[in-house]
CSV table of C-alpha atoms in Angstrom, one decimal:
chain,number,residue,atom,x,y,z
A,1,MET,CA,44.3,-10.1,-24.5
A,2,LEU,CA,47.7,-8.7,-25.0
A,3,VAL,CA,47.7,-5.6,-27.3
A,4,VAL,CA,50.4,-3.6,-28.9
A,5,CYS,CA,50.1,0.2,-29.0
A,6,LEU,CA,51.2,2.1,-32.0
A,7,VAL,CA,51.4,5.7,-32.8
A,8,GLY,CA,50.3,6.5,-36.3
A,9,ALA,CA,49.1,9.4,-38.4
A,10,ALA,CA,45.7,9.0,-37.2
A,11,GLY,CA,46.9,9.0,-33.5
A,12,LEU,CA,47.4,6.4,-30.8
A,13,LEU,CA,45.8,3.0,-31.5
A,14,CYS,CA,46.2,-0.5,-30.0
A,15,VAL,CA,46.0,-3.6,-32.0
A,16,PRO,CA,46.0,-7.2,-30.8
A,17,ALA,CA,49.2,-9.0,-30.7
A,18,GLN,CA,47.4,-12.3,-31.7
A,19,ALA,CA,46.3,-11.8,-35.3
A,20,ASP,CA,43.8,-14.8,-35.2
A,21,ASP,CA,41.8,-13.4,-32.5
A,22,ARG,CA,38.6,-12.0,-34.0
A,23,ARG,CA,37.3,-10.0,-31.1
A,24,PHE,CA,39.5,-7.2,-29.6
A,25,THR,CA,39.5,-3.6,-28.7
A,26,LEU,CA,41.2,-0.7,-30.3
A,27,SER,CA,42.1,2.4,-28.6
A,28,VAL,CA,41.8,5.3,-31.1
A,29,TYR,CA,42.8,8.8,-30.2
A,30,SER,CA,40.4,11.5,-31.1
A,31,ALA,CA,42.0,14.8,-31.6
A,32,ALA,CA,38.6,16.6,-31.8
A,33,MET,CA,37.7,15.4,-28.2
A,34,GLY,CA,41.4,15.2,-26.8
A,35,ARG,CA,41.0,11.7,-25.5
A,36,GLU,CA,41.2,8.0,-26.6
A,37,ILE,CA,38.1,6.2,-27.5
A,38,PRO,CA,37.7,2.4,-27.1
A,39,VAL,CA,36.4,0.7,-30.1
A,40,ASP,CA,35.2,-3.0,-29.9
A,41,ILE,CA,36.0,-5.0,-33.1
A,42,GLN,CA,34.6,-8.4,-34.3
A,43,ARG,CA,36.7,-9.1,-37.4
A,44,ALA,CA,35.3,-10.8,-40.3
A,45,ALA,CA,36.0,-14.6,-40.3
A,46,GLY,CA,38.1,-14.4,-43.5
A,47,THR,CA,41.0,-12.2,-44.1
A,48,SER,CA,42.2,-13.4,-47.4
A,49,ARG,CA,40.8,-10.2,-49.2
A,50,PRO,CA,39.5,-6.9,-47.8
A,51,ARG,CA,36.0,-7.0,-46.2
A,52,PRO,CA,33.4,-4.3,-45.6
A,53,VAL,CA,32.6,-2.8,-42.3
A,54,LEU,CA,29.4,-2.4,-40.2
A,55,TYR,CA,29.5,0.4,-37.7
A,56,LEU,CA,27.2,-0.8,-35.0
A,57,LEU,CA,26.1,2.0,-32.6
A,58,ASN,CA,24.7,1.6,-29.1
A,59,GLY,CA,21.8,3.8,-27.8
A,60,ALA,CA,21.9,6.6,-25.1
A,61,ASP,CA,24.1,4.2,-22.9
A,62,GLY,CA,27.0,4.5,-25.5
A,63,GLY,CA,28.2,1.1,-24.6
A,64,VAL,CA,29.7,2.2,-21.2
A,65,GLY,CA,27.0,0.6,-19.0
A,66,GLU,CA,24.6,-2.3,-19.0
A,67,ALA,CA,22.2,-1.2,-21.9
A,68,ASN,CA,24.1,-2.0,-24.9
A,69,TRP,CA,24.6,-4.6,-27.6
A,70,ASN,CA,27.3,-6.5,-25.8
A,71,ARG,CA,25.5,-6.8,-22.5
A,72,ARG,CA,21.8,-6.9,-23.6
A,73,ALA,CA,21.8,-8.5,-27.0
A,74,PRO,CA,25.2,-10.3,-27.6
A,75,GLN,CA,23.3,-12.6,-30.0
A,76,ALA,CA,23.6,-9.8,-32.4
A,77,LEU,CA,27.4,-10.4,-32.7
A,78,ASP,CA,26.8,-14.1,-33.0
A,79,PHE,CA,24.4,-13.5,-35.9
A,80,LEU,CA,27.0,-11.3,-37.6
A,81,ALA,CA,29.9,-13.6,-36.9
A,82,ASP,CA,29.5,-15.6,-40.2
A,83,LYS,CA,28.4,-12.5,-42.4
A,84,ASP,CA,31.9,-11.8,-43.7
A,85,VAL,CA,31.7,-8.3,-42.3
A,86,ASN,CA,33.9,-6.4,-39.8
A,87,VAL,CA,31.7,-5.3,-37.0
A,88,VAL,CA,32.9,-2.0,-35.2
A,89,GLN,CA,31.4,-0.7,-32.0
A,90,PRO,CA,32.7,2.6,-30.7
A,91,ILE,CA,32.4,2.8,-26.8
A,92,GLY,CA,31.5,6.1,-25.4
A,93,GLY,CA,29.2,9.0,-26.2
A,94,PHE,CA,26.9,8.4,-23.3
A,95,THR,CA,23.6,10.5,-24.0
A,96,SER,CA,25.6,12.4,-26.7
A,97,TYR,CA,23.4,11.5,-29.7
A,98,TYR,CA,26.9,10.9,-31.3
A,99,ALA,CA,26.7,14.6,-32.4
A,100,ASP,CA,29.2,17.4,-32.5
A,101,TRP,CA,28.2,19.6,-29.6
A,102,ARG,CA,28.6,23.4,-30.0
A,103,ALA,CA,30.1,23.6,-26.4
A,104,PRO,CA,31.6,21.4,-23.8
A,105,ASP,CA,29.0,20.3,-21.3
A,106,PRO,CA,29.9,20.7,-17.5
A,107,VAL,CA,28.8,17.0,-17.0
A,108,LEU,CA,29.2,15.3,-20.4
A,109,GLY,CA,32.4,17.2,-21.4
A,110,VAL,CA,33.7,17.5,-25.0
A,111,ASN,CA,31.4,15.8,-27.6
A,112,LYS,CA,32.6,15.8,-31.1
A,113,TRP,CA,31.3,12.3,-32.0
A,114,GLN,CA,30.2,13.1,-35.6
A,115,THR,CA,33.7,14.3,-36.2
A,116,PHE,CA,35.2,11.1,-34.7
A,117,LEU,CA,32.9,8.7,-36.4
A,118,THR,CA,33.0,10.2,-39.9
A,119,GLU,CA,36.5,11.7,-40.0
A,120,GLU,CA,38.8,10.2,-37.4
A,121,LEU,CA,37.8,6.6,-36.9
A,122,PRO,CA,37.2,5.3,-40.6
A,123,PRO,CA,40.8,5.7,-41.8
A,124,VAL,CA,42.0,3.9,-38.7
A,125,ILE,CA,39.6,1.1,-39.1
A,126,ASP,CA,40.4,0.7,-42.8
A,127,GLU,CA,44.2,0.6,-42.2
A,128,VAL,CA,44.0,-1.8,-39.2
A,129,LEU,CA,41.4,-4.2,-40.6
A,130,GLY,CA,42.3,-3.9,-44.3
A,131,ALA,CA,38.8,-2.9,-45.1
A,132,ASN,CA,37.5,-2.6,-48.7
A,133,GLY,CA,35.8,0.8,-48.3
A,134,PHE,CA,32.2,-0.5,-48.2
A,135,ASN,CA,30.6,0.8,-45.0
A,136,ALA,CA,27.1,0.4,-43.4
A,137,ILE,CA,25.8,1.8,-40.1
A,138,ALA,CA,23.1,0.8,-37.8
A,139,GLY,CA,21.7,2.2,-34.5
A,140,LEU,CA,18.9,2.1,-32.1
A,141,SER,CA,16.8,4.6,-30.1
A,142,SER,CA,18.7,7.8,-29.9
A,143,SER,CA,21.3,6.5,-32.3
A,144,GLY,CA,18.5,5.5,-34.7
A,145,ALA,CA,18.5,9.3,-35.5
A,146,SER,CA,22.3,9.6,-35.2
A,147,VAL,CA,23.0,7.0,-38.0
A,148,LEU,CA,20.8,9.1,-40.4
A,149,GLN,CA,22.4,12.3,-39.6
A,150,LEU,CA,25.9,10.7,-39.8
A,151,ALA,CA,25.1,9.5,-43.3
A,152,ILE,CA,23.9,13.1,-44.3
A,153,ALA,CA,27.0,14.8,-42.8
A,154,LYS,CA,29.4,12.6,-44.8
A,155,PRO,CA,28.0,11.6,-48.2
A,156,GLY,CA,29.6,8.5,-49.6
A,157,LEU,CA,31.0,7.1,-46.3
A,158,TYR,CA,28.1,4.7,-45.8
A,159,ARG,CA,26.1,2.6,-48.4
A,160,SER,CA,23.5,1.2,-46.1
A,161,VAL,CA,21.8,2.7,-43.0
A,162,ALA,CA,19.4,0.9,-40.5
A,163,ALA,CA,17.5,3.0,-37.9
A,164,TYR,CA,15.7,0.9,-35.2
A,165,SER,CA,13.2,2.9,-33.1
A,166,GLY,CA,14.6,6.2,-33.7
A,167,CYS,CA,13.2,9.7,-34.1
A,168,ALA,CA,14.6,11.6,-37.0
A,169,GLN,CA,12.6,14.8,-36.6
A,170,ILE,CA,14.6,16.2,-33.8
A,171,SER,CA,13.9,19.9,-34.2
A,172,ASP,CA,10.1,19.7,-33.8
A,173,PRO,CA,8.4,19.7,-30.5
A,174,LEU,CA,8.1,15.9,-30.3
A,175,GLY,CA,11.6,15.1,-31.4
A,176,TYR,CA,13.1,18.1,-29.3
A,177,ALA,CA,11.3,16.5,-26.3
A,178,PHE,CA,12.7,13.2,-27.1
A,179,VAL,CA,16.3,14.4,-27.2
A,180,ASN,CA,15.9,16.2,-24.0
A,181,VAL,CA,14.7,13.1,-22.3
A,182,VAL,CA,17.7,11.2,-23.5
A,183,VAL,CA,20.4,13.8,-22.7
A,184,ALA,CA,18.8,14.4,-19.2
A,185,GLN,CA,19.6,10.8,-18.3
A,186,GLY,CA,23.2,11.8,-18.5
A,187,ARG,CA,22.5,15.2,-16.7
A,188,GLY,CA,23.6,17.0,-19.8
A,189,ASN,CA,22.1,20.1,-21.1
A,190,THR,CA,20.9,20.3,-24.8
A,191,VAL,CA,21.9,23.9,-24.9
A,192,ASN,CA,25.3,22.8,-25.2
A,193,MET,CA,24.4,20.4,-27.9
A,194,TYR,CA,22.6,22.6,-30.4
A,195,GLY,CA,21.7,25.7,-28.5
A,196,PRO,CA,18.2,26.7,-27.0
A,197,GLN,CA,15.0,25.4,-28.7
A,198,GLY,CA,14.6,27.1,-32.1
A,199,ASP,CA,18.3,27.6,-32.7
A,200,PRO,CA,19.3,27.0,-36.3
A,201,MET,CA,21.6,24.1,-35.4
A,202,TRP,CA,18.5,22.0,-34.4
A,203,ALA,CA,17.1,22.3,-38.0
A,204,ALA,CA,20.6,22.0,-39.5
A,205,ASN,CA,21.1,18.7,-37.9
A,206,ASP,CA,17.5,17.2,-38.4
A,207,PRO,CA,17.6,14.2,-40.6
A,208,TYR,CA,13.9,14.6,-41.3
A,209,LEU,CA,14.3,18.0,-42.8
A,210,HIS,CA,17.3,17.0,-44.8
A,211,ALA,CA,16.0,13.5,-45.8
A,212,ASP,CA,16.5,14.3,-49.5
A,213,ARG,CA,20.2,13.8,-48.8
A,214,LEU,CA,19.5,10.2,-48.0
A,215,ARG,CA,18.9,9.5,-51.6
A,216,GLY,CA,21.0,6.6,-53.0
A,217,LEU,CA,21.5,4.8,-49.7
A,218,HIS,CA,20.0,1.4,-48.7
A,219,LEU,CA,17.6,2.4,-46.0
A,220,TYR,CA,16.0,0.3,-43.4
A,221,ILE,CA,13.5,1.8,-40.9
A,222,SER,CA,11.8,-0.2,-38.2
A,223,ASN,CA,9.6,0.4,-35.1
A,224,GLY,CA,7.1,-1.2,-32.8
A,225,SER,CA,3.8,0.2,-31.8
A,226,GLY,CA,4.5,0.5,-28.1
A,227,LEU,CA,2.0,-2.2,-27.1
A,228,PRO,CA,3.3,-5.3,-25.4
A,229,GLY,CA,4.6,-8.1,-27.5
A,230,PRO,CA,6.6,-11.5,-27.3
A,231,HIS,CA,9.6,-10.1,-25.6
A,232,ASP,CA,7.6,-8.3,-22.8
A,233,THR,CA,7.4,-11.2,-20.6
A,234,LEU,CA,8.5,-11.7,-16.9
A,235,ASP,CA,11.9,-13.3,-16.8
A,236,GLY,CA,12.1,-13.4,-20.6
A,237,PRO,CA,15.7,-13.3,-22.1
A,238,PHE,CA,15.4,-9.6,-23.2
A,239,ALA,CA,13.2,-8.4,-20.2
A,240,LEU,CA,14.3,-6.0,-17.6
A,241,PRO,CA,14.7,-8.0,-14.3
A,242,GLY,CA,11.7,-8.6,-11.9
A,243,LEU,CA,8.2,-7.2,-11.7
A,244,ASP,CA,9.5,-3.6,-11.5
A,245,GLY,CA,11.7,-4.1,-14.5
A,246,LEU,CA,8.8,-5.5,-16.6
A,247,ALA,CA,6.6,-2.7,-15.4
A,248,ASN,CA,9.2,-0.2,-16.7
A,249,GLN,CA,9.6,-2.0,-19.9
A,250,LEU,CA,5.8,-1.9,-20.5
A,251,THR,CA,5.1,1.7,-19.4
A,252,VAL,CA,8.2,3.7,-20.2
A,253,GLY,CA,9.3,1.5,-23.0
A,254,GLY,CA,5.6,1.5,-24.4
A,255,VAL,CA,5.6,5.3,-24.3
A,256,LEU,CA,8.9,5.8,-25.8
A,257,GLU,CA,8.2,3.2,-28.6
A,258,ALA,CA,4.9,4.8,-29.5
A,259,ALA,CA,6.6,8.1,-29.9
A,260,THR,CA,9.3,6.7,-32.1
A,261,ASP,CA,6.6,4.8,-34.1
A,262,HIS,CA,5.0,8.1,-34.9
A,263,CYS,CA,8.4,9.5,-35.9
A,264,GLY,CA,9.2,6.6,-38.0
A,265,ARG,CA,5.9,6.8,-39.8
A,266,ASN,CA,6.5,10.5,-40.4
A,267,LEU,CA,9.9,9.7,-42.0
A,268,GLN,CA,8.3,7.1,-44.1
A,269,ALA,CA,5.8,9.7,-45.5
A,270,ARG,CA,8.7,12.1,-46.1
A,271,LEU,CA,10.8,9.8,-47.9
A,272,THR,CA,7.9,8.6,-50.0
A,273,THR,CA,7.1,12.2,-50.9
A,274,LEU,CA,10.7,12.6,-52.0
A,275,GLY,CA,10.6,9.4,-54.1
A,276,ILE,CA,13.4,7.9,-51.9
A,277,PRO,CA,13.0,4.1,-51.5
A,278,ALA,CA,13.5,2.3,-48.3
A,279,THR,CA,12.6,-0.9,-46.4
A,280,TYR,CA,10.1,-0.4,-43.6
A,281,ASP,CA,9.5,-2.8,-40.8
A,282,PHE,CA,6.7,-1.5,-38.6
A,283,HIS,CA,5.1,-3.8,-36.2
A,284,PRO,CA,1.7,-3.9,-34.4
A,285,VAL,CA,3.3,-4.7,-31.1
A,286,GLY,CA,6.7,-4.1,-29.4
A,287,THR,CA,8.2,-1.9,-26.8
A,288,HIS,CA,11.5,0.2,-26.5
A,289,SER,CA,13.6,-2.8,-25.7
A,290,TRP,CA,16.4,-5.0,-26.8
A,291,GLY,CA,14.5,-8.1,-28.1
A,292,TYR,CA,12.9,-6.1,-30.7
A,293,TRP,CA,16.1,-4.4,-31.7
A,294,LEU,CA,17.8,-7.6,-32.0
A,295,ASP,CA,14.9,-8.8,-34.2
A,296,ALA,CA,15.2,-5.6,-36.2
A,297,LEU,CA,18.9,-6.1,-36.7
A,298,ILE,CA,18.4,-9.5,-38.1
A,299,SER,CA,15.6,-8.5,-40.4
A,300,SER,CA,17.7,-5.5,-41.6
A,301,TRP,CA,20.6,-7.7,-42.6
A,302,PRO,CA,19.5,-8.2,-46.3
A,303,THR,CA,19.3,-4.2,-46.6
A,304,LEU,CA,22.7,-3.8,-44.9
A,305,ALA,CA,24.2,-6.6,-47.1
A,306,ARG,CA,23.0,-4.9,-50.3
A,307,GLY,CA,25.1,-1.9,-49.6
A,308,LEU,CA,28.2,-3.9,-48.5
A,309,ALA,CA,27.9,-6.2,-51.7
A,310,LEU,CA,27.5,-9.2,-49.5
A,311,PRO,CA,25.0,-12.2,-49.7
A,312,GLU,CA,21.6,-11.4,-48.3
């Protein structure tokens, strides 16, 4: 697609030359990270009035490889296409947890994703898309924790938050181990993220510990149990390819989902104790894989829509 690059107050960005194209990519400059960030857009079908925005985050992949919404569950965008909402997917942040890291990492570089997502990107999106200021955010796996932390870090930016198979309790031994597994996939070092285990930065960025600051949001929390379910079949549309792929989905995906299920139920107990309402969608089956995350996104739409003042 032909694009036109402009320099504005928010930095360098590129907009489509053809205004009737609904899907396009912006290039948004992040001063915090010193580089341009691609941002995939699916514009709302109608533009006669300002529309709300759903920020749709990928998991550890960050949208740069194969394990992301565009590659593994494009049906999500098809589902959202008639929902009168602008869908925004930042591309990048591989194994970063979309966090502001305390130091540059020798492998992963400078990561200031919280600043980008909460400070730098929203004004660009609002200007380019003519958005109405109503925002929601959804994320899966590692970004299931990120979306909660982003909402805590920037009160008022999001009205709805959906977390699929996430582990919010990042500073306790289970959550810390989960973060380290994710970051190690990118050969990064979590010491450069929040410091060594026990550093106060871990607790400061733990959504479970600061769950009281989620009050007033429309919240959706989902998880499977880790046991095989309907999407865990050989050559199924969401299965990893071949016998080895299915075996990985059942074993690794099963263990990961069982761990995040434990986290999700802990978060439920914490929010209940705090008197904060949320919609919970816990299933007796399901592994850490895309078919279930697509199901969760579809199931979460009524919760997301309420915050966006859209029909459920």
